[in-house]
PDB file of C-alpha atoms in Angstrom:
ATOM      1  CA  GLY J   5     103.521 -16.475 101.513  1.00 81.00           C
ATOM      2  CA  GLU J   6     101.570 -14.536  98.961  1.00 82.00           C
ATOM      3  CA  GLY J   7     100.293 -15.542  95.546  1.00 85.00           C
ATOM      4  CA  THR J   8      98.190 -13.734  92.954  1.00 87.00           C
ATOM      5  CA  VAL J   9      97.374 -14.561  89.330  1.00 90.00           C
ATOM      6  CA  TYR J  10      95.610 -12.299  86.827  1.00 90.00           C
ATOM      7  CA  LYS J  11      95.245 -14.015  83.461  1.00 90.00           C
ATOM      8  CA  ASP J  12      94.131 -12.678  80.106  1.00 90.00           C
ATOM      9  CA  LEU J  13      94.487  -9.021  81.097  1.00 89.00           C
ATOM     10  CA  ALA J  14      94.298  -6.159  78.609  1.00 88.00           C
ATOM     11  CA  PRO J  15      97.363  -3.972  79.341  1.00 85.00           C
ATOM     12  CA  PRO J  16      97.195  -0.285  78.367  1.00 83.00           C
ATOM     13  CA  PHE J  17      99.793  -1.109  75.672  1.00 81.00           C
ATOM     14  CA  GLY J  18      97.340  -3.352  73.791  1.00 82.00           C
ATOM     15  CA  GLY J  19      96.983  -7.130  73.390  1.00 86.00           C
ATOM     16  CA  ARG J  20      96.375  -9.675  76.148  1.00 91.00           C
ATOM     17  CA  ASP J  21      98.892 -10.741  78.794  1.00 93.00           C
ATOM     18  CA  GLU J  22      99.410 -12.060  82.340  1.00 93.00           C
ATOM     19  CA  LEU J  23     100.279 -10.478  85.679  1.00 92.00           C
ATOM     20  CA  SER J  24     101.195 -12.928  88.445  1.00 93.00           C
ATOM     21  CA  SER J  25     103.406 -13.381  91.470  1.00 92.00           C
ATOM     22  CA  LEU J  26     104.200 -16.247  93.833  1.00 92.00           C
ATOM     23  CA  PHE J  27     106.240 -15.469  96.954  1.00 92.00           C
ATOM     24  CA  ARG J  28     106.693 -18.652  99.005  1.00 94.00           C
ATOM     25  CA  ILE J  29     108.095 -19.099 102.503  1.00 95.00           C
ATOM     26  CA  ALA J  30     108.927 -22.389 104.248  1.00 96.00           C
ATOM     27  CA  LYS J  31     110.214 -22.687 107.804  1.00 95.00           C
ATOM     28  CA  LEU J  32     111.981 -25.619 109.476  1.00 97.00           C
ATOM     29  CA  SER J  33     112.243 -25.195 113.253  1.00 96.00           C
ATOM     30  CA  PHE J  34     114.283 -26.983 115.903  1.00 96.00           C
ATOM     31  CA  GLY J  35     113.005 -26.324 119.406  1.00 96.00           C
ATOM     32  CA  GLY J  36     113.485 -27.161 123.041  1.00 97.00           C
ATOM     33  CA  ALA J  37     111.736 -26.444 126.337  1.00 97.00           C
ATOM     34  CA  TRP J  38     112.606 -26.344 130.035  1.00 97.00           C
ATOM     35  CA  GLN J  39     110.181 -26.651 132.930  1.00 97.00           C
ATOM     36  CA  PRO J  40     111.792 -25.238 136.106  1.00 95.00           C
ATOM     37  CA  ASN J  41     108.668 -25.977 138.160  1.00 95.00           C
ATOM     38  CA  GLU J  42     105.142 -27.316 137.768  1.00 93.00           C
ATOM     39  CA  ARG J  43     103.721 -23.936 136.764  1.00 95.00           C
ATOM     40  CA  LEU J  44     106.354 -22.418 134.493  1.00 97.00           C
ATOM     41  CA  SER J  45     107.692 -23.580 131.109  1.00 97.00           C
ATOM     42  CA  LEU J  46     110.294 -21.791 128.978  1.00 98.00           C
ATOM     43  CA  GLY J  47     111.035 -22.558 125.342  1.00 98.00           C
ATOM     44  CA  ALA J  48     112.920 -21.454 122.254  1.00 98.00           C
ATOM     45  CA  SER J  49     113.239 -22.547 118.650  1.00 98.00           C
ATOM     46  CA  LEU J  50     115.800 -21.841 115.950  1.00 97.00           C
ATOM     47  CA  ALA J  51     114.404 -21.827 112.439  1.00 96.00           C
ATOM     48  CA  LEU J  52     115.765 -22.020 108.924  1.00 97.00           C
ATOM     49  CA  VAL J  53     113.569 -19.820 106.737  1.00 97.00           C
ATOM     50  CA  TYR J  54     113.542 -20.465 102.985  1.00 97.00           C
ATOM     51  CA  GLY J  55     111.915 -18.088 100.534  1.00 96.00           C
ATOM     52  CA  ASP J  56     111.632 -17.871  96.753  1.00 96.00           C
ATOM     53  CA  ILE J  57     109.772 -15.793  94.214  1.00 94.00           C
ATOM     54  CA  GLN J  58     108.322 -16.135  90.723  1.00 94.00           C
ATOM     55  CA  GLN J  59     106.816 -13.208  88.832  1.00 94.00           C
ATOM     56  CA  ASN J  60     105.293 -12.524  85.421  1.00 94.00           C
ATOM     57  CA  VAL J  61     104.769  -8.843  84.641  1.00 93.00           C
ATOM     58  CA  PHE J  62     103.233  -8.747  81.136  1.00 94.00           C
ATOM     59  CA  PRO J  63     106.063 -10.986  79.831  1.00 94.00           C
ATOM     60  CA  HIS J  64     104.693 -11.085  76.262  1.00 93.00           C
ATOM     61  CA  THR J  65     104.433  -7.299  75.946  1.00 93.00           C
ATOM     62  CA  SER J  66     107.106  -5.061  74.428  1.00 93.00           C
ATOM     63  CA  VAL J  67     106.445  -1.508  73.270  1.00 91.00           C
ATOM     64  CA  ALA J  68     108.337   1.769  73.277  1.00 87.00           C
ATOM     65  CA  GLY J  69     108.831   2.726  76.907  1.00 86.00           C
ATOM     66  CA  PHE J  70     107.812  -0.641  78.432  1.00 90.00           C
ATOM     67  CA  SER J  71     109.328  -4.116  78.398  1.00 92.00           C
ATOM     68  CA  GLY J  72     107.540  -6.962  80.154  1.00 93.00           C
ATOM     69  CA  TYR J  73     109.557  -9.451  82.183  1.00 95.00           C
ATOM     70  CA  GLU J  74     109.458 -12.670  84.179  1.00 96.00           C
ATOM     71  CA  ILE J  75     111.536 -13.794  87.189  1.00 96.00           C
ATOM     72  CA  GLU J  76     112.244 -17.401  88.166  1.00 95.00           C
ATOM     73  CA  GLY J  77     114.467 -19.094  90.715  1.00 92.00           C
ATOM     74  CA  SER J  78     115.436 -16.204  93.023  1.00 95.00           C
ATOM     75  CA  HIS J  79     115.638 -17.547  96.574  1.00 96.00           C
ATOM     76  CA  THR J  80     117.081 -17.088 100.073  1.00 97.00           C
ATOM     77  CA  LEU J  81     117.842 -19.071 103.237  1.00 97.00           C
ATOM     78  CA  ARG J  82     118.032 -17.217 106.549  1.00 97.00           C
ATOM     79  CA  PRO J  83     117.925 -18.009 110.305  1.00 97.00           C
ATOM     80  CA  GLY J  84     115.086 -17.046 112.645  1.00 96.00           C
ATOM     81  CA  LEU J  85     114.478 -17.244 116.401  1.00 97.00           C
ATOM     82  CA  LYS J  86     111.382 -17.599 118.570  1.00 97.00           C
ATOM     83  CA  MET J  87     111.256 -17.525 122.393  1.00 98.00           C
ATOM     84  CA  GLY J  88     108.320 -18.177 124.665  1.00 98.00           C
ATOM     85  CA  ALA J  89     107.029 -18.749 128.164  1.00 98.00           C
ATOM     86  CA  GLN J  90     103.960 -20.464 129.568  1.00 97.00           C
ATOM     87  CA  TYR J  91     102.603 -20.070 133.089  1.00 97.00           C
ATOM     88  CA  ARG J  92      99.825 -22.118 134.669  1.00 96.00           C
ATOM     89  CA  SER J  93      98.322 -19.637 137.134  1.00 92.00           C
ATOM     90  CA  ARG J  94      95.701 -22.146 138.295  1.00 92.00           C
ATOM     91  CA  PRO J  95      94.574 -25.595 137.170  1.00 91.00           C
ATOM     92  CA  ASP J  96      92.045 -24.242 134.656  1.00 94.00           C
ATOM     93  CA  LEU J  97      93.999 -21.226 133.341  1.00 97.00           C
ATOM     94  CA  THR J  98      97.298 -21.077 131.400  1.00 97.00           C
ATOM     95  CA  LEU J  99      98.987 -17.863 130.233  1.00 98.00           C
ATOM     96  CA  GLY J 100     101.512 -17.651 127.413  1.00 97.00           C
ATOM     97  CA  ALA J 101     103.784 -15.174 125.631  1.00 98.00           C
ATOM     98  CA  THR J 102     106.117 -15.418 122.630  1.00 98.00           C
ATOM     99  CA  TYR J 103     108.584 -13.188 120.829  1.00 98.00           C
ATOM    100  CA  THR J 104     109.717 -13.830 117.252  1.00 97.00           C
ATOM    101  CA  THR J 105     112.640 -11.974 115.728  1.00 97.00           C
ATOM    102  CA  ALA J 106     112.417 -10.239 112.367  1.00 97.00           C
ATOM    103  CA  THR J 107     113.848 -12.181 109.418  1.00 96.00           C
ATOM    104  CA  ASP J 108     115.284 -10.327 106.459  1.00 96.00           C
ATOM    105  CA  LEU J 109     114.697 -12.211 103.175  1.00 95.00           C
ATOM    106  CA  PRO J 110     117.056 -10.879 100.469  1.00 96.00           C
ATOM    107  CA  LEU J 111     116.431 -12.874  97.298  1.00 96.00           C
ATOM    108  CA  ALA J 112     119.226 -13.715  94.850  1.00 95.00           C
ATOM    109  CA  GLY J 113     120.032 -16.159  92.084  1.00 91.00           C
ATOM    110  CA  GLY J 114     117.674 -17.281  89.365  1.00 92.00           C
ATOM    111  CA  HIS J 115     117.157 -15.196  86.250  1.00 95.00           C
ATOM    112  CA  LEU J 116     115.052 -12.400  84.821  1.00 96.00           C
ATOM    113  CA  THR J 117     113.891 -12.533  81.196  1.00 97.00           C
ATOM    114  CA  ALA J 118     112.997  -9.144  79.727  1.00 96.00           C
ATOM    115  CA  ASN J 119     111.052  -8.697  76.492  1.00 95.00           C
ATOM    116  CA  PHE J 120     112.993  -6.237  74.315  1.00 95.00           C
ATOM    117  CA  SER J 121     111.297  -7.240  71.054  1.00 94.00           C
ATOM    118  CA  ALA J 122     110.287  -3.645  70.338  1.00 92.00           C
ATOM    119  CA  GLN J 123     113.979  -2.723  70.394  1.00 92.00           C
ATOM    120  CA  GLY J 124     114.853  -5.580  68.051  1.00 93.00           C
ATOM    121  CA  LEU J 125     116.640  -7.606  70.758  1.00 94.00           C
ATOM    122  CA  GLY J 126     114.005 -10.265  71.410  1.00 94.00           C
ATOM    123  CA  LYS J 127     113.923 -11.731  74.912  1.00 95.00           C
ATOM    124  CA  VAL J 128     117.061 -11.068  76.976  1.00 96.00           C
ATOM    125  CA  THR J 129     117.990 -13.124  80.043  1.00 96.00           C
ATOM    126  CA  TYR J 130     119.687 -11.439  83.008  1.00 96.00           C
ATOM    127  CA  ARG J 131     121.650 -13.970  85.059  1.00 94.00           C
ATOM    128  CA  ASP J 132     122.274 -11.889  88.204  1.00 94.00           C
ATOM    129  CA  VAL J 133     118.987 -11.037  89.927  1.00 95.00           C
ATOM    130  CA  ARG J 134     118.647  -9.535  93.395  1.00 96.00           C
ATOM    131  CA  MET J 135     115.551  -8.391  95.272  1.00 95.00           C
ATOM    132  CA  THR J 136     115.858  -6.680  98.644  1.00 95.00           C
ATOM    133  CA  GLY J 137     113.414  -5.127 101.098  1.00 94.00           C
ATOM    134  CA  LEU J 138     111.265  -8.212 101.809  1.00 92.00           C
ATOM    135  CA  SER J 139     111.202  -9.389 105.437  1.00 94.00           C
ATOM    136  CA  LEU J 140     109.156 -11.270 107.979  1.00 95.00           C
ATOM    137  CA  PRO J 141     108.307  -8.914 110.874  1.00 96.00           C
ATOM    138  CA  GLN J 142     109.192  -9.217 114.521  1.00 97.00           C
ATOM    139  CA  GLU J 143     106.167 -10.404 116.459  1.00 97.00           C
ATOM    140  CA  VAL J 144     104.961 -10.291 120.056  1.00 98.00           C
ATOM    141  CA  ALA J 145     102.029 -12.482 121.082  1.00 98.00           C
ATOM    142  CA  LEU J 146     100.105 -12.903 124.350  1.00 98.00           C
ATOM    143  CA  GLY J 147      97.567 -15.628 124.954  1.00 98.00           C
ATOM    144  CA  LEU J 148      95.592 -17.637 127.432  1.00 97.00           C
ATOM    145  CA  ALA J 149      93.851 -20.998 127.533  1.00 97.00           C
ATOM    146  CA  TRP J 150      90.848 -21.494 129.809  1.00 97.00           C
ATOM    147  CA  ARG J 151      89.541 -24.947 130.684  1.00 96.00           C
ATOM    148  CA  VAL J 152      85.853 -24.072 131.119  1.00 95.00           C
ATOM    149  CA  ASN J 153      84.921 -27.620 132.045  1.00 94.00           C
ATOM    150  CA  GLU J 154      86.156 -31.127 131.342  1.00 91.00           C
ATOM    151  CA  PRO J 155      85.227 -31.273 127.631  1.00 95.00           C
ATOM    152  CA  LEU J 156      85.579 -27.576 126.683  1.00 97.00           C
ATOM    153  CA  LEU J 157      88.774 -25.536 126.214  1.00 97.00           C
ATOM    154  CA  LEU J 158      88.782 -21.916 125.025  1.00 98.00           C
ATOM    155  CA  ALA J 159      91.868 -20.021 123.827  1.00 98.00           C
ATOM    156  CA  PHE J 160      92.535 -16.340 123.114  1.00 97.00           C
ATOM    157  CA  LYS J 161      95.538 -14.658 121.497  1.00 98.00           C
ATOM    158  CA  LEU J 162      96.529 -11.073 120.750  1.00 98.00           C
ATOM    159  CA  ALA J 163      99.588 -10.480 118.546  1.00 98.00           C
ATOM    160  CA  TRP J 164     101.477  -7.467 117.213  1.00 98.00           C
ATOM    161  CA  LEU J 165     103.336  -7.732 113.897  1.00 97.00           C
ATOM    162  CA  ASP J 166     105.871  -5.008 113.116  1.00 97.00           C
ATOM    163  CA  TRP J 167     105.152  -4.715 109.382  1.00 95.00           C
ATOM    164  CA  SER J 168     105.991  -0.983 109.342  1.00 95.00           C
ATOM    165  CA  ASP J 169     109.657  -1.823 109.876  1.00 95.00           C
ATOM    166  CA  ALA J 170     109.672  -5.071 107.842  1.00 94.00           C
ATOM    167  CA  LEU J 171     108.186  -3.840 104.551  1.00 93.00           C
ATOM    168  CA  LYS J 172     109.079  -0.241 103.701  1.00 93.00           C
ATOM    169  CA  SER J 173     110.171  -0.588 100.075  1.00 93.00           C
ATOM    170  CA  SER J 174     111.490  -3.287  97.754  1.00 92.00           C
ATOM    171  CA  ARG J 175     114.240  -3.007  95.161  1.00 95.00           C
ATOM    172  CA  LEU J 176     114.751  -5.253  92.138  1.00 94.00           C
ATOM    173  CA  ALA J 177     118.090  -5.212  90.290  1.00 96.00           C
ATOM    174  CA  ALA J 178     119.024  -7.438  87.336  1.00 95.00           C
ATOM    175  CA  ARG J 179     122.500  -7.500  85.775  1.00 95.00           C
ATOM    176  CA  ASN J 180     124.673  -9.597  83.453  1.00 95.00           C
ATOM    177  CA  PRO J 181     122.451  -9.849  80.321  1.00 96.00           C
ATOM    178  CA  ASP J 182     123.130 -12.550  77.726  1.00 94.00           C
ATOM    179  CA  ASN J 183     122.904  -9.925  74.957  1.00 95.00           C
ATOM    180  CA  PRO J 184     125.583  -7.183  75.098  1.00 94.00           C
ATOM    181  CA  ALA J 185     123.311  -4.785  73.196  1.00 94.00           C
ATOM    182  CA  ALA J 186     120.727  -4.848  76.006  1.00 93.00           C
ATOM    183  CA  PRO J 187     120.811  -2.434  78.978  1.00 93.00           C
ATOM    184  CA  ALA J 188     123.527  -3.530  81.400  1.00 95.00           C
ATOM    185  CA  GLU J 189     121.197  -3.216  84.383  1.00 95.00           C
ATOM    186  CA  ILE J 190     117.472  -3.118  85.104  1.00 93.00           C
ATOM    187  CA  VAL J 191     116.426  -1.490  88.387  1.00 94.00           C
ATOM    188  CA  GLY J 192     112.954  -1.097  89.866  1.00 92.00           C
ATOM    189  CA  VAL J 193     111.893   0.277  93.270  1.00 93.00           C
ATOM    190  CA  SER J 194     108.428  -0.189  94.813  1.00 89.00           C
ATOM    191  CA  THR J 195     107.120   1.754  97.813  1.00 90.00           C
ATOM    192  CA  LEU J 196     105.391  -0.561 100.303  1.00 91.00           C
ATOM    193  CA  ASN J 197     105.058   1.328 103.624  1.00 93.00           C
ATOM    194  CA  TRP J 198     103.000  -1.394 105.285  1.00 93.00           C
ATOM    195  CA  ARG J 199     101.459  -0.552 108.644  1.00 94.00           C
ATOM    196  CA  ASP J 200     101.653  -2.562 111.860  1.00 96.00           C
ATOM    197  CA  GLN J 201      99.101  -5.291 112.335  1.00 95.00           C
ATOM    198  CA  TYR J 202      97.227  -6.403 115.458  1.00 96.00           C
ATOM    199  CA  VAL J 203      95.815  -9.902 115.300  1.00 96.00           C
ATOM    200  CA  LEU J 204      93.000 -11.274 117.462  1.00 97.00           C
ATOM    201  CA  ALA J 205      92.568 -15.057 117.468  1.00 98.00           C
ATOM    202  CA  LEU J 206      89.887 -17.113 119.240  1.00 98.00           C
ATOM    203  CA  GLY J 207      89.940 -20.903 119.477  1.00 98.00           C
ATOM    204  CA  MET J 208      87.845 -23.743 120.864  1.00 97.00           C
ATOM    205  CA  ALA J 209      88.388 -27.457 121.453  1.00 97.00           C
ATOM    206  CA  TYR J 210      85.504 -29.685 122.539  1.00 97.00           C
ATOM    207  CA  ALA J 211      86.041 -33.320 123.493  1.00 96.00           C
ATOM    208  CA  LEU J 212      83.312 -35.620 122.228  1.00 95.00           C
ATOM    209  CA  ASP J 213      84.938 -38.575 123.978  1.00 92.00           C
ATOM    210  CA  ALA J 214      88.352 -39.669 125.263  1.00 89.00           C
ATOM    211  CA  ARG J 215      89.786 -39.855 121.724  1.00 93.00           C
ATOM    212  CA  THR J 216      87.900 -37.294 119.626  1.00 95.00           C
ATOM    213  CA  LYS J 217      87.887 -33.497 119.709  1.00 96.00           C
ATOM    214  CA  LEU J 218      86.124 -30.904 117.599  1.00 98.00           C
ATOM    215  CA  LEU J 219      88.169 -27.770 116.832  1.00 98.00           C
ATOM    216  CA  ALA J 220      87.111 -24.288 115.706  1.00 98.00           C
ATOM    217  CA  GLY J 221      88.772 -20.894 115.425  1.00 98.00           C
ATOM    218  CA  TYR J 222      88.403 -17.322 114.253  1.00 98.00           C
ATOM    219  CA  ASN J 223      91.180 -14.882 113.355  1.00 97.00           C
ATOM    220  CA  TYR J 224      90.950 -11.165 112.598  1.00 97.00           C
ATOM    221  CA  ALA J 225      93.849  -9.048 111.346  1.00 94.00           C
ATOM    222  CA  ARG J 226      93.447  -5.633 109.719  1.00 90.00           C
ATOM    223  CA  ASN J 227      94.825  -5.353 106.187  1.00 90.00           C
ATOM    224  CA  PRO J 228      98.385  -4.011 106.722  1.00 92.00           C
ATOM    225  CA  VAL J 229      98.681  -2.473 103.234  1.00 90.00           C
ATOM    226  CA  PRO J 230      97.693   1.223 102.942  1.00 89.00           C
ATOM    227  CA  ALA J 231      95.322   1.829 100.034  1.00 85.00           C
ATOM    228  CA  ALA J 232      97.755   4.317  98.475  1.00 86.00           C
ATOM    229  CA  HIS J 233     100.393   1.585  98.177  1.00 86.00           C
ATOM    230  CA  THR J 234      98.205  -1.400  97.318  1.00 85.00           C
ATOM    231  CA  GLN J 235      99.551  -3.207  94.265  1.00 81.00           C
ATOM    232  CA  PRO J 236      98.245  -6.317  92.501  1.00 81.00           C
ATOM    233  CA  LEU J 237     101.420  -8.369  93.032  1.00 80.00           C
ATOM    234  CA  LEU J 238     101.526  -8.007  96.833  1.00 77.00           C
ATOM    235  CA  ALA J 239      97.941  -7.583  97.994  1.00 76.00           C
ATOM    236  CA  ALA J 240      97.480  -9.040 101.484  1.00 80.00           C
ATOM    237  CA  THR J 241      93.868  -7.873 101.626  1.00 84.00           C
ATOM    238  CA  ALA J 242      92.283 -10.707 103.628  1.00 87.00           C
ATOM    239  CA  GLU J 243      91.193  -9.769 107.169  1.00 93.00           C
ATOM    240  CA  HIS J 244      88.990 -12.612 108.424  1.00 96.00           C
ATOM    241  CA  HIS J 245      89.780 -16.339 108.699  1.00 96.00           C
ATOM    242  CA  VAL J 246      87.544 -19.115 110.049  1.00 97.00           C
ATOM    243  CA  THR J 247      88.787 -22.652 110.774  1.00 97.00           C
ATOM    244  CA  PHE J 248      87.179 -25.989 111.644  1.00 98.00           C
ATOM    245  CA  GLY J 249      88.798 -29.319 112.440  1.00 98.00           C
ATOM    246  CA  VAL J 250      88.646 -32.759 114.034  1.00 98.00           C
ATOM    247  CA  GLU J 251      91.344 -34.374 116.174  1.00 96.00           C
ATOM    248  CA  ARG J 252      91.453 -38.137 116.741  1.00 95.00           C
ATOM    249  CA  TRP J 253      93.826 -40.115 118.951  1.00 92.00           C
ATOM    250  CA  GLY J 254      94.768 -43.558 117.680  1.00 87.00           C
ATOM    251  CA  GLU J 255      96.711 -46.390 119.257  1.00 83.00           C
ATOM    252  CA  GLY J 256      99.664 -45.417 121.418  1.00 82.00           C
ATOM    253  CA  ASP J 257     100.810 -41.810 121.027  1.00 85.00           C
ATOM    254  CA  TRP J 258      99.606 -41.264 117.442  1.00 91.00           C
ATOM    255  CA  ARG J 259      97.194 -38.409 116.798  1.00 92.00           C
ATOM    256  CA  LYS J 260      95.468 -37.442 113.535  1.00 95.00           C
ATOM    257  CA  THR J 261      94.113 -33.965 112.827  1.00 95.00           C
ATOM    258  CA  ILE J 262      92.243 -32.684 109.805  1.00 97.00           C
ATOM    259  CA  ALA J 263      91.276 -29.030 109.404  1.00 96.00           C
ATOM    260  CA  VAL J 264      89.880 -26.583 106.870  1.00 98.00           C
ATOM    261  CA  GLU J 265      90.341 -22.815 106.698  1.00 96.00           C
ATOM    262  CA  TYR J 266      87.907 -20.426 105.018  1.00 96.00           C
ATOM    263  CA  GLN J 267      88.914 -16.897 104.062  1.00 93.00           C
ATOM    264  CA  PRO J 268      86.062 -14.565 103.061  1.00 91.00           C
ATOM    265  CA  GLY J 269      86.745 -12.251 100.162  1.00 87.00           C
ATOM    266  CA  ASN J 270      87.699  -8.612 100.568  1.00 85.00           C
ATOM    267  CA  THR J 271      87.806  -5.646  98.201  1.00 85.00           C
ATOM    268  CA  VAL J 272      90.314  -2.804  98.326  1.00 83.00           C
ATOM    269  CA  ARG J 273      90.292   0.299  96.099  1.00 80.00           C
ATOM    270  CA  SER J 274      93.605   1.963  95.317  1.00 71.00           C
TER     271      SER J 274
END
């Protein structure tokens, strides 16, 4: 998902306030695989994708022409599908490919609280909130794993994410206010126009002994958000990721893995 928090800001309307957003996604997958021969494996997984959102857009600010608001509890549950194939071309080289379908994530439910204090209405709660235009993109990935020698395994992956079709614009609509004097509907539209993303991932596993492996990886993906449409609440600006880990086999078939991911900072001007 995506989360940003800007506290103690000075809005152009005066005073101090907060601007924050938390868009969370969780996926539960059920998968299966079939191996028609020693070299080829085919697989697929069906996923349940859950998403929810929480936003604070200057919720304590109310002036002529602007009313801050906060959203809580809007969520969605949608299906997703992934298919893949793996081919062992020779004992030390394995090729792989996957395709993931796009998943539309229309958010509904929850409530929006708008600050109409400047109009003498106080804070008004809208009980019918809908946000559309947010999606996970379709994805195509190709990869290979090369067993360099007995302890060392290297992996490479190239993926394409169709963000240009998944995130074009978002629309927020809130209806059914608890105060009849308030506007019957609040509507906001944001232009996103994300661009497609190509991801390069490199990985390494090195066996120290029969039970212990060291893991490392690097991932590069260009920022998919055009500068003209960069906004504080949905700013996927990170481009580089570095990971390190340790894998340890215990008794029987139990395996323990611990890993850490580091994301260097990035600056975008809009």
